[in-house]
Amino acid sequence: MTFVIDLDAERREVQYPNGIPVLLRGEQFLFPAEIPADCLDPLFTEELDLMGVLHDIVNAEDGSTTTGEVVEMLFRRPQLPARFYGAVMDIYKALLGDDVYREFKSVRPSIGDYVRLTKALVSVYGVDLGKLFGSDGSSASDGEMSSPTSADTTSSTPEGSGSAQDSPASSASAD
């Protein structure tokens, strides 16, 4: 039988067949080669109300949201920071499994570690929340891997878009 859509065809597992190794404080942790969709479920709970937060930001009175308006929105939702933190922890637990997650937490990752790791994983996994939520803006690319979606063009998308990008070691910085 020939399939029109073969979801078992070449995927990220080919690039990372044994998972995505992450080094943190001398310990290695193995994240799945592809993010299971249900790992993002903690972001979409009614308790977190992330969509309500995004709605408030997008529907600000004058169309732009200032820092003061974001702070005011947080005061209206005082539980949001703790719930968001919990959602992030739940995502990491879902990715690593209970036992490895306990080991991961035992090396006491900093907030910066979580931010850097999350950014790197988003890049490797190719998760684009703007596309996930169906952002309004449409942009075209001059690269080989995509077709224009509008008459406008941009050169901001690299030809290898969607592939893993090299990033400098966390100790490297550009001052």
Short mmCIF file of C-alpha atoms in Angstrom, two decimals:
data_model
loop_
_atom_site.label_atom_id
_atom_site.label_comp_id
_atom_site.label_asym_id
_atom_site.label_seq_id
_atom_site.Cartn_x
_atom_site.Cartn_y
_atom_site.Cartn_z
CA MET A 1 0.00 0.00 0.00
CA THR A 2 1.28 3.49 -0.88
CA PHE A 3 0.58 6.32 1.54
CA VAL A 4 -0.15 9.86 0.43
CA ILE A 5 1.05 11.14 3.81
CA ASP A 6 3.71 9.06 5.53
CA LEU A 7 4.21 10.38 9.06
CA ASP A 8 6.80 7.66 9.67
CA ALA A 9 9.04 9.04 6.92
CA GLU A 10 12.35 10.69 7.77
CA ARG A 11 12.00 12.84 10.86
CA ARG A 12 14.19 14.44 13.49
CA GLU A 13 14.96 10.95 14.85
CA VAL A 14 17.27 10.52 11.86
CA GLN A 15 19.36 13.47 13.00
CA TYR A 16 19.17 12.50 16.71
CA PRO A 17 18.39 8.75 16.65
CA ASN A 18 19.16 8.28 20.35
CA GLY A 19 17.60 11.55 21.54
CA ILE A 20 18.97 15.04 22.10
CA PRO A 21 21.84 15.00 24.60
CA VAL A 22 21.96 17.97 26.98
CA LEU A 23 24.91 18.64 29.29
CA LEU A 24 24.18 20.48 32.54
CA ARG A 25 26.68 20.79 35.38
CA GLY A 26 28.63 17.77 34.20
CA GLU A 27 25.53 15.56 33.93
CA GLN A 28 24.08 14.40 30.62
CA PHE A 29 20.33 14.25 30.07
CA LEU A 30 18.67 12.76 27.03
CA PHE A 31 15.59 14.53 25.66
CA PRO A 32 13.36 12.77 23.11
CA ALA A 33 14.30 13.30 19.47
CA GLU A 34 10.87 14.73 18.74
CA ILE A 35 8.61 16.53 21.20
CA PRO A 36 5.43 14.59 21.91
CA ALA A 37 2.42 16.87 21.34
CA ASP A 38 0.97 16.17 24.78
CA CYS A 39 4.08 17.66 26.41
CA LEU A 40 2.65 21.10 25.61
CA ASP A 41 -0.67 20.36 27.36
CA PRO A 42 0.38 22.16 30.58
CA LEU A 43 0.49 25.44 28.64
CA PHE A 44 -3.16 25.12 27.63
CA THR A 45 -4.87 24.40 30.94
CA GLU A 46 -7.78 26.55 32.07
CA GLU A 47 -5.96 27.19 35.35
CA LEU A 48 -3.00 28.79 33.53
CA ASP A 49 -5.29 30.61 31.08
CA LEU A 50 -2.42 31.44 28.77
CA MET A 51 -4.84 32.07 25.93
CA GLY A 52 -6.69 34.60 28.14
CA VAL A 53 -3.39 36.35 28.84
CA LEU A 54 -2.55 36.47 25.13
CA HIS A 55 -6.06 37.74 24.40
CA ASP A 56 -5.61 40.60 26.90
CA ILE A 57 -2.23 41.52 25.43
CA VAL A 58 -3.47 41.47 21.83
CA ASN A 59 -6.66 43.36 22.65
CA ALA A 60 -5.05 46.24 24.54
CA GLU A 61 -7.03 49.47 24.10
CA ASP A 62 -4.72 51.20 21.64
CA GLY A 63 -3.45 48.03 19.98
CA SER A 64 -0.07 48.05 21.71
CA THR A 65 0.73 46.73 25.14
CA THR A 66 3.07 48.65 27.42
CA THR A 67 5.10 47.21 30.26
CA GLY A 68 2.73 48.88 32.71
CA GLU A 69 -0.26 47.15 31.12
CA VAL A 70 1.50 43.77 31.35
CA VAL A 71 2.30 44.39 35.03
CA GLU A 72 -1.34 45.40 35.64
CA MET A 73 -2.49 42.23 33.88
CA LEU A 74 -0.21 40.18 36.18
CA PHE A 75 -1.74 41.86 39.23
CA ARG A 76 -5.17 40.81 37.95
CA ARG A 77 -3.81 37.25 37.71
CA PRO A 78 -1.53 36.89 40.76
CA GLN A 79 -1.45 33.09 40.37
CA LEU A 80 -0.05 33.30 36.81
CA PRO A 81 3.72 33.23 37.57
CA ALA A 82 3.45 30.18 39.86
CA ARG A 83 1.15 28.37 37.43
CA PHE A 84 3.42 29.15 34.49
CA TYR A 85 6.44 27.87 36.43
CA GLY A 86 4.48 24.71 37.26
CA ALA A 87 3.56 24.25 33.59
CA VAL A 88 7.21 24.53 32.56
CA MET A 89 8.20 21.96 35.20
CA ASP A 90 5.40 19.65 33.98
CA ILE A 91 6.69 19.95 30.41
CA TYR A 92 10.22 18.99 31.45
CA LYS A 93 8.85 16.09 33.53
CA ALA A 94 6.84 14.87 30.50
CA LEU A 95 9.91 15.12 28.26
CA LEU A 96 12.32 13.36 30.60
CA GLY A 97 10.10 10.98 32.57
CA ASP A 98 9.78 10.95 36.36
CA ASP A 99 13.13 9.35 37.25
CA VAL A 100 15.33 11.38 34.89
CA TYR A 101 13.41 14.54 35.80
CA ARG A 102 14.28 13.97 39.49
CA GLU A 103 17.95 13.61 38.48
CA PHE A 104 17.67 16.75 36.33
CA LYS A 105 16.19 18.75 39.24
CA SER A 106 18.91 17.40 41.58
CA VAL A 107 21.60 19.34 39.68
CA ARG A 108 19.60 22.47 40.57
CA PRO A 109 19.23 24.21 37.19
CA SER A 110 19.07 27.98 37.44
CA ILE A 111 16.38 30.13 35.87
CA GLY A 112 18.96 31.05 33.23
CA ASP A 113 19.60 27.35 32.59
CA TYR A 114 15.87 26.79 31.99
CA VAL A 115 15.68 29.81 29.68
CA ARG A 116 18.74 28.79 27.64
CA LEU A 117 17.70 25.14 27.50
CA THR A 118 14.13 26.01 26.52
CA LYS A 119 15.34 28.32 23.73
CA ALA A 120 17.74 25.67 22.46
CA LEU A 121 15.10 22.91 22.56
CA VAL A 122 12.58 25.15 20.79
CA SER A 123 15.18 25.67 18.06
CA VAL A 124 16.02 21.96 17.75
CA TYR A 125 12.40 20.82 17.95
CA GLY A 126 11.32 23.50 15.49
CA VAL A 127 8.36 24.52 17.67
CA ASP A 128 7.08 27.91 16.52
CA LEU A 129 4.35 29.15 18.84
CA GLY A 130 3.46 31.91 16.37
CA LYS A 131 2.59 29.29 13.76
CA LEU A 132 0.97 27.08 16.41
CA PHE A 133 -1.40 29.92 17.29
CA GLY A 134 -1.87 30.98 13.64
CA SER A 135 -0.25 34.41 13.83
CA ASP A 136 -1.66 37.08 11.53
CA GLY A 137 1.60 38.06 9.84
CA SER A 138 2.66 36.28 6.69
CA SER A 139 6.17 36.40 5.40
CA ALA A 140 7.84 34.99 2.37
CA SER A 141 11.29 33.54 2.04
CA ASP A 142 13.81 33.67 -0.73
CA GLY A 143 15.18 30.30 0.45
CA GLU A 144 14.87 27.04 -1.44
CA MET A 145 12.82 25.20 1.19
CA SER A 146 9.62 27.25 1.13
CA SER A 147 7.29 28.98 -1.27
CA PRO A 148 6.25 32.62 -0.95
CA THR A 149 3.04 33.20 1.00
CA SER A 150 2.66 36.83 0.01
CA ALA A 151 4.04 39.32 -2.48
CA ASP A 152 6.53 40.63 0.10
CA THR A 153 9.92 38.97 0.50
CA THR A 154 12.36 38.84 3.34
CA SER A 155 15.86 37.50 3.73
CA SER A 156 15.54 36.87 7.47
CA THR A 157 14.81 33.15 7.12
CA PRO A 158 17.95 31.06 6.53
CA GLU A 159 17.94 28.47 3.76
CA GLY A 160 18.23 25.66 6.32
CA SER A 161 15.23 26.86 8.30
CA GLY A 162 13.90 24.21 10.64
CA SER A 163 17.22 22.45 11.02
CA ALA A 164 19.23 22.48 14.22
CA GLN A 165 21.23 25.65 14.54
CA ASP A 166 24.61 25.76 16.21
CA SER A 167 24.67 27.93 19.29
CA PRO A 168 27.67 29.16 21.23
CA ALA A 169 28.47 27.52 24.54
CA SER A 170 26.70 29.12 27.47
CA SER A 171 30.00 30.57 28.70
CA ALA A 172 30.57 32.41 25.44
CA SER A 173 29.18 35.92 25.33
CA ALA A 174 29.32 38.88 23.04
CA ASP A 175 29.97 42.03 25.03
#
